[in-house]
Tab-separated table of C-alpha atoms and ligand atoms in Angstrom:
chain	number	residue	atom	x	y	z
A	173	UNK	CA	-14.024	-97.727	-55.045
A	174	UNK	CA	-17.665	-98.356	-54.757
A	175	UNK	CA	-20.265	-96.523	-52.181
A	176	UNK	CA	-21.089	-98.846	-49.741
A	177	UNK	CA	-24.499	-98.700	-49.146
A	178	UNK	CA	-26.522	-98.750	-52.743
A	179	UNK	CA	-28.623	-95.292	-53.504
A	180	UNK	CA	-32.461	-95.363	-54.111
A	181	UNK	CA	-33.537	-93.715	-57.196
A	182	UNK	CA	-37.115	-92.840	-57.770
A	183	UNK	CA	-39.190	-92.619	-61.307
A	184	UNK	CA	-42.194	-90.773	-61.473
A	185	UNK	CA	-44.103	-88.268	-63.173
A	186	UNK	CA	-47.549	-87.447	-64.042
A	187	UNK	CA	-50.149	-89.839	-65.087
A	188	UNK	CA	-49.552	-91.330	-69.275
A	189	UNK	CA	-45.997	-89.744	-69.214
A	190	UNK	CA	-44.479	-93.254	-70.654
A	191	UNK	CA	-42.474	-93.887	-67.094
A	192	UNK	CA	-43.365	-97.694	-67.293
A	193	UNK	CA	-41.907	-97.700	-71.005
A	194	UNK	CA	-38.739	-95.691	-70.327
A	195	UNK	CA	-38.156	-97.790	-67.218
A	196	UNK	CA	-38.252	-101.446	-69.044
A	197	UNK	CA	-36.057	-100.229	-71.846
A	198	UNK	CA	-33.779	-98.662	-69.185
A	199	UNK	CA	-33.986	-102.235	-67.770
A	200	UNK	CA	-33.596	-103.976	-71.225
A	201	UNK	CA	-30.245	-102.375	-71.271
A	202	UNK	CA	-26.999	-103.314	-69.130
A	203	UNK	CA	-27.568	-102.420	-65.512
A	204	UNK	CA	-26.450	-103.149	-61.977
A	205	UNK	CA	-29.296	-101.412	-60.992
A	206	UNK	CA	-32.051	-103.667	-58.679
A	207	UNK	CA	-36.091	-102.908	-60.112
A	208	UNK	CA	-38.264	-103.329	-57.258
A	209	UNK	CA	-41.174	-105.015	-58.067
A	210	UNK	CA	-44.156	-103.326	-56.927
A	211	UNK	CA	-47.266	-105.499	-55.047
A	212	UNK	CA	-51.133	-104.279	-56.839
A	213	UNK	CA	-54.125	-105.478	-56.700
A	214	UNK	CA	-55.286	-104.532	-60.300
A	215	UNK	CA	-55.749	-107.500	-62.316
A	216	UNK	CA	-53.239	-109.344	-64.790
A	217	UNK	CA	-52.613	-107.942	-68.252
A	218	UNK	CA	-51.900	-110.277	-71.203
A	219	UNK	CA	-48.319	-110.893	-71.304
A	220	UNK	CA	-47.832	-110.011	-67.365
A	221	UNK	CA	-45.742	-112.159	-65.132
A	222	UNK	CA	-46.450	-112.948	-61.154
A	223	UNK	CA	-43.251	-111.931	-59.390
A	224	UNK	CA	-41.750	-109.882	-62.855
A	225	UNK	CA	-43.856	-107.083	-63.644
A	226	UNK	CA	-45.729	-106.717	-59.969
A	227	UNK	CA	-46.755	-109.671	-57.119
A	228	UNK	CA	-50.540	-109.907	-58.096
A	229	UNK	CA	-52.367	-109.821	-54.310
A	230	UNK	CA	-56.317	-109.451	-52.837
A	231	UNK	CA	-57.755	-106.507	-51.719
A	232	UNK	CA	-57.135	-108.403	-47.546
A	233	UNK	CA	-53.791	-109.252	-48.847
A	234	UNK	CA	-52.699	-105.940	-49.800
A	235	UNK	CA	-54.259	-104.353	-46.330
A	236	UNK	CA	-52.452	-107.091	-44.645
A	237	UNK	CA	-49.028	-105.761	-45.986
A	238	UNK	CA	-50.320	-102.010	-45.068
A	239	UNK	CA	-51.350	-102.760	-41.457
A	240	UNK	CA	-48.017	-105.121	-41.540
A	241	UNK	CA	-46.107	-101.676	-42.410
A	242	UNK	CA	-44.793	-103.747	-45.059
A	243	UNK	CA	-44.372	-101.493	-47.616
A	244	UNK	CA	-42.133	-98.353	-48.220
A	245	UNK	CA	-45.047	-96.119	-49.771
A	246	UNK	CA	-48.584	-97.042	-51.342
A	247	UNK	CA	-51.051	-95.444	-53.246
A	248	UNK	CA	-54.478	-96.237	-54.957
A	249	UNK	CA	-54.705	-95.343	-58.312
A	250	UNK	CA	-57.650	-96.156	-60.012
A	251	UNK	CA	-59.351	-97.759	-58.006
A	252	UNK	CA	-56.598	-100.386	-57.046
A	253	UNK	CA	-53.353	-100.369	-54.752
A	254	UNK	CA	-49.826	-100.274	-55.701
A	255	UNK	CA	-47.116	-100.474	-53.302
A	256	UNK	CA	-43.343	-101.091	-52.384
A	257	UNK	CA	-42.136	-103.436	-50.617
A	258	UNK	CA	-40.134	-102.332	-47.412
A	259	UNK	CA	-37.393	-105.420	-46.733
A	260	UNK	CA	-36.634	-105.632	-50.347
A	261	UNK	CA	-35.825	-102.163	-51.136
A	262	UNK	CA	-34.186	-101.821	-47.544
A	263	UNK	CA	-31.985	-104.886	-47.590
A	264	UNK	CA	-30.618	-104.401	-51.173
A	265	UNK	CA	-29.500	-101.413	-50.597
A	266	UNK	CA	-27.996	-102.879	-47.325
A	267	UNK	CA	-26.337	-104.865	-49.737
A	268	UNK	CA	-24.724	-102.154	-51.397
A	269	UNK	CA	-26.960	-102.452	-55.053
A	270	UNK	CA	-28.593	-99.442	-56.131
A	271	UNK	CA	-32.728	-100.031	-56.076
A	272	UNK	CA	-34.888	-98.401	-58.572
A	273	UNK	CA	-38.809	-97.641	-57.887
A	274	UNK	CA	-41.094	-96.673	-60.630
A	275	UNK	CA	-43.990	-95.056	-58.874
A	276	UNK	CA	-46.837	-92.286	-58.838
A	277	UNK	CA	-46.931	-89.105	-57.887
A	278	UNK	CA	-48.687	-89.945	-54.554
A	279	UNK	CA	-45.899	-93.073	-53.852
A	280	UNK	CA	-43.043	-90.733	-54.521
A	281	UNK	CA	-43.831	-87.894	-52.206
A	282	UNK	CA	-44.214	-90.873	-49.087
A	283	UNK	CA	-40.697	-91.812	-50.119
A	284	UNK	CA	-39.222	-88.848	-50.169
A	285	UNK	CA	-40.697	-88.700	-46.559
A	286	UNK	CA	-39.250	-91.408	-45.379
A	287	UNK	CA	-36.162	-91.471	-47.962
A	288	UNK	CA	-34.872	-87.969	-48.280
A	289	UNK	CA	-31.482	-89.483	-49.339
A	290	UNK	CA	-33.148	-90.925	-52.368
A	291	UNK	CA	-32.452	-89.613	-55.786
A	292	UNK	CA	-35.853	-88.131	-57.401
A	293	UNK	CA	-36.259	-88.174	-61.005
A	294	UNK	CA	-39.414	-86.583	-62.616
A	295	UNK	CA	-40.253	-87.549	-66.147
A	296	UNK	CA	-42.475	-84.903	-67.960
A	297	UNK	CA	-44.382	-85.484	-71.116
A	298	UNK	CA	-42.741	-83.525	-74.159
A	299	UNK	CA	-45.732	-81.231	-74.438
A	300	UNK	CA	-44.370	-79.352	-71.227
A	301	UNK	CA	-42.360	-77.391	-73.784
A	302	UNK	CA	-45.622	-76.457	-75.697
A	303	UNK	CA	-47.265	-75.646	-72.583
A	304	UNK	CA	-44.546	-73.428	-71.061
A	305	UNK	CA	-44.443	-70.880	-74.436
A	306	UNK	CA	-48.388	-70.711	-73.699
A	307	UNK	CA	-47.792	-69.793	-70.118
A	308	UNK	CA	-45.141	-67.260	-71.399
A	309	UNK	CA	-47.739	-66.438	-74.776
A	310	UNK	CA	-50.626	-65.942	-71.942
A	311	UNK	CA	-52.956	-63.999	-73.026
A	312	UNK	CA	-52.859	-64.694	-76.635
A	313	UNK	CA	-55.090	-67.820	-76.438
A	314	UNK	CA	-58.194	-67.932	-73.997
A	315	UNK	CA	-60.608	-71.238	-74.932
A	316	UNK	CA	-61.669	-73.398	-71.747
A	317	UNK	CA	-59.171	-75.847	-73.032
A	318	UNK	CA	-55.664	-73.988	-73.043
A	319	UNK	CA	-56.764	-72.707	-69.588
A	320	UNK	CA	-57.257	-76.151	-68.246
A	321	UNK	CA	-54.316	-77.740	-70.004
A	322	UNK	CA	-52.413	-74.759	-68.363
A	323	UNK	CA	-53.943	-75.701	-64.926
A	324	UNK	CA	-52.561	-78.961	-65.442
A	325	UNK	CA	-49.096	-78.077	-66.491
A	326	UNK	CA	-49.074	-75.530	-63.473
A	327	UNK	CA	-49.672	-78.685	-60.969
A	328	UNK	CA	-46.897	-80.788	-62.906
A	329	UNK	CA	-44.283	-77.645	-62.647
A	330	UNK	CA	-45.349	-77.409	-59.024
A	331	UNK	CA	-44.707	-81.050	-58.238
A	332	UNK	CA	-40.919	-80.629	-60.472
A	333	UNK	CA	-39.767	-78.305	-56.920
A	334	UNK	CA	-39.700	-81.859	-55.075
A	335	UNK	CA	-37.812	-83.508	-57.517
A	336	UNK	CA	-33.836	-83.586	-57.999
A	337	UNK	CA	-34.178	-84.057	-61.640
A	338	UNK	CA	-36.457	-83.709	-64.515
A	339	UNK	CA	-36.140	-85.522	-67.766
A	340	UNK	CA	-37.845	-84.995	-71.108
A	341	UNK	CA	-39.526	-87.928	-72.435
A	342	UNK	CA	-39.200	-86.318	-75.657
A	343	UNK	CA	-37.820	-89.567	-76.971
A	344	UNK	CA	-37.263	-93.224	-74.891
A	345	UNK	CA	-33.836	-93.424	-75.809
A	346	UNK	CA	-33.057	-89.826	-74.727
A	347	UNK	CA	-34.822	-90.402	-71.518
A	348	UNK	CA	-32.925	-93.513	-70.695
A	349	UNK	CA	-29.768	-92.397	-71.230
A	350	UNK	CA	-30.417	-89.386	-69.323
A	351	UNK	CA	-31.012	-91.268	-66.417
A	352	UNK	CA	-28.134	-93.036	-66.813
A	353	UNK	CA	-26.279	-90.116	-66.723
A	354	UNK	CA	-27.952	-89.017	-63.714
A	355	UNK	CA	-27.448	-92.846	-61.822
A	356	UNK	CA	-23.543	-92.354	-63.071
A	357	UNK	CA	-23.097	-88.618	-61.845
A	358	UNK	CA	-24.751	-89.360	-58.281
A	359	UNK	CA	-22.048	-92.193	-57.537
A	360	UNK	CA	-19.236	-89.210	-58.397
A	361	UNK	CA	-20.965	-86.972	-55.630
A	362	UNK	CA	-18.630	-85.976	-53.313
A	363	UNK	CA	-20.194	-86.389	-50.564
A	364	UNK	CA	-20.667	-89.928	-51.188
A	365	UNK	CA	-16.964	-90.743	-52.382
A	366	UNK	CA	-15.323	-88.255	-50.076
A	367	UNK	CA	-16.433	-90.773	-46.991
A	368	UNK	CA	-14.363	-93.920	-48.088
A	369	UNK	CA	-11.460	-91.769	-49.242
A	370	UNK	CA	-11.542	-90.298	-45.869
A	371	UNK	CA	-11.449	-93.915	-44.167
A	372	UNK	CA	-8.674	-95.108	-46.795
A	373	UNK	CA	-6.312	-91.934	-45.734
A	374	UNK	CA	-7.470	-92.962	-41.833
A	375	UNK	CA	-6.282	-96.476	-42.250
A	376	UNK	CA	-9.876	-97.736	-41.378
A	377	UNK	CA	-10.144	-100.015	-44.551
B	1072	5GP	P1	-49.978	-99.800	-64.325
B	1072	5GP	O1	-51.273	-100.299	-63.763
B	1072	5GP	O2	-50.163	-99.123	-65.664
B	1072	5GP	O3	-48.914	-100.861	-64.352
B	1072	5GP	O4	-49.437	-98.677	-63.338
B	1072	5GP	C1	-50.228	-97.591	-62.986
B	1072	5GP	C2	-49.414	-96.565	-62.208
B	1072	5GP	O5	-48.995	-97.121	-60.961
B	1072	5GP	C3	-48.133	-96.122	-62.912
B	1072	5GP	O6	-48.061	-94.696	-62.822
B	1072	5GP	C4	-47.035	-96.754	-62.107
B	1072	5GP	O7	-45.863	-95.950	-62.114
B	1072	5GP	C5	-47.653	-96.774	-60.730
B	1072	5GP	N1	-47.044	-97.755	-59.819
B	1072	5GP	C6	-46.537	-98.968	-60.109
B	1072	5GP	N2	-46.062	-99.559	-58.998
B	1072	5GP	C7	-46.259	-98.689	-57.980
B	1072	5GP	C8	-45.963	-98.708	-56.585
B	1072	5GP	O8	-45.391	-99.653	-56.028
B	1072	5GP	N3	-46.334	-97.631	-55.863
B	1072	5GP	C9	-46.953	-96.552	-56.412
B	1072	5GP	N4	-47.258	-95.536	-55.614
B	1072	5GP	N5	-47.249	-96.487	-57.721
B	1072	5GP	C10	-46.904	-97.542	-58.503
C-alpha cells in the first residue's frame, strides 16, 4: 500500500553545511525519490551539466519564470538566483513520487509557506555541538570571536523551530542514512496510511 500522492521533502541548512554533498551521495544511492533540479543564473562549474545539476538561464530568463509564477520559491544568493520549478515539483508529486528540493534558508521558509505539508529537514554543521557547550560554558570565554560565532549559532538554532527535523552532518554517510530514515518513517505516518486503509475497509478501492 503506497500513499497516493508523493510527499515533498526539503534540504536545507545554513550556508557551507555540505547539503549539496550529502544530497548527491543520498542520490548516488538507491532511491525512488525525484531531485528537482533547480533553475540559477550563476555560471557553469567544471564538470556541471545543463538540465543535471541546475537549467543554466539569463538574468531576463530567470525574471521571466518569476513574473511567470513559475517557480515554487526563489532566492538570490550571492549575487545570483536559484529557484524551483513549480509544474515539476507539483505534477510529480501528482504522480504519486516523492520530490526532493535542496535549497537555502531563504527558499525553504517560501515553501513551507506555500507547502506546509512538506517534510523539513535542517542539516547543521557538526560544530553546533561545540557551539552549544559554549552557550551552556557562557561566561567562561569572552573574545569578539566566540561571541560572534555564538551569534551565529543562535540564528541557526532559531531557524531549527521551523524545521521537522535536524540532522548532524557529522559524517555524509550518517547524514544520508538519517534521512533515509526520516523519508521511510514519514510514509509509516498514520495519518498518511490511515486514509487508504480507511477507503479499503469502505470498499472505495
Ligand atoms: P551552489 O551555487 O553552490 O550550487 O548553491 C548555492 C546555494 O543555493 C546552496 O545553498 C544550494 O542549496 C542553494 N540552492 C540550489 N538550488 C536552489 C533553489 O532552487 N532555490 C533556493 N532557494 N536555493 C537553491
Amino acid at each position: 500500500m503506497t500513499d497516493e500522492r508523493g510527499i515533498l521533502f526539503i534540504l536545507s541548512g545554513p550556508s557551507g553545511v555540505g547539503k549539496g554533498t550529502v544530497r548527491k551521495e543520498l542520490f548516488n544511492q538507491e532511491t525512488d525519490l525525484r531531485y528537482s533540479i533547480s533553475m540559477t543564473t550563476r555560471g557553469m562549474r567544471p564538470g556541471e551539466k545543463e538540465g543535471i545539476d541546475y537549467f543554466f538561464k539569463s538574468n531576463e530568463e530567470f525574471e521571466h519564470l518569476i513574473e511567470q509564477n513559475e517557480l515554487l520559491e526563489y532566492a538570490q544568493y550571492v549575487n545570483n538566483y536559484y529557484g524551483t520549478p513549480r509544474e515539476y515539483v507539483e505534477q510529480t508529486l501528482a504522480d504519486g513520487r516523492d520530490v526532493f528540493l535542496e535549497i537555502e534558508v531563504q527558499g525553504a521558509m517560501q515553501v513551507k509557506k506555500n507547502f506546509a505539508e512538506g517534510v523539513f529537514i535542517f542539516l547543521v554543521p557538526p560544530t553546533l555541538e561545540d557551539l552549544r557547550e559554549r552557550i551552556v560554558n557562557r561566561g567562561t570565554e569572552s573574545s569578539d570571536l566566540v561571541t560572534n560565532r555564538l551569534g551565529e549559532a543562535k540564528k541557526e538554532i532559531e531557524m531549527m523551530d521551523e524545521y521537522d527535523y535536524i540532522v548532524v552532518n557529522d559524517d555524509v554517510d550518517k547524514a544520508v542514512h538519517k534521512i533515509q530514515s526520516i523519508i521511510e518513517s514519514e510514509h509509516c505516518k498514520r495519518e498518511r496510511v490511515a486514509k487508504q486503509y480507511k477507503q479499503l475497509l469502505e470498499g472505495k478501492k
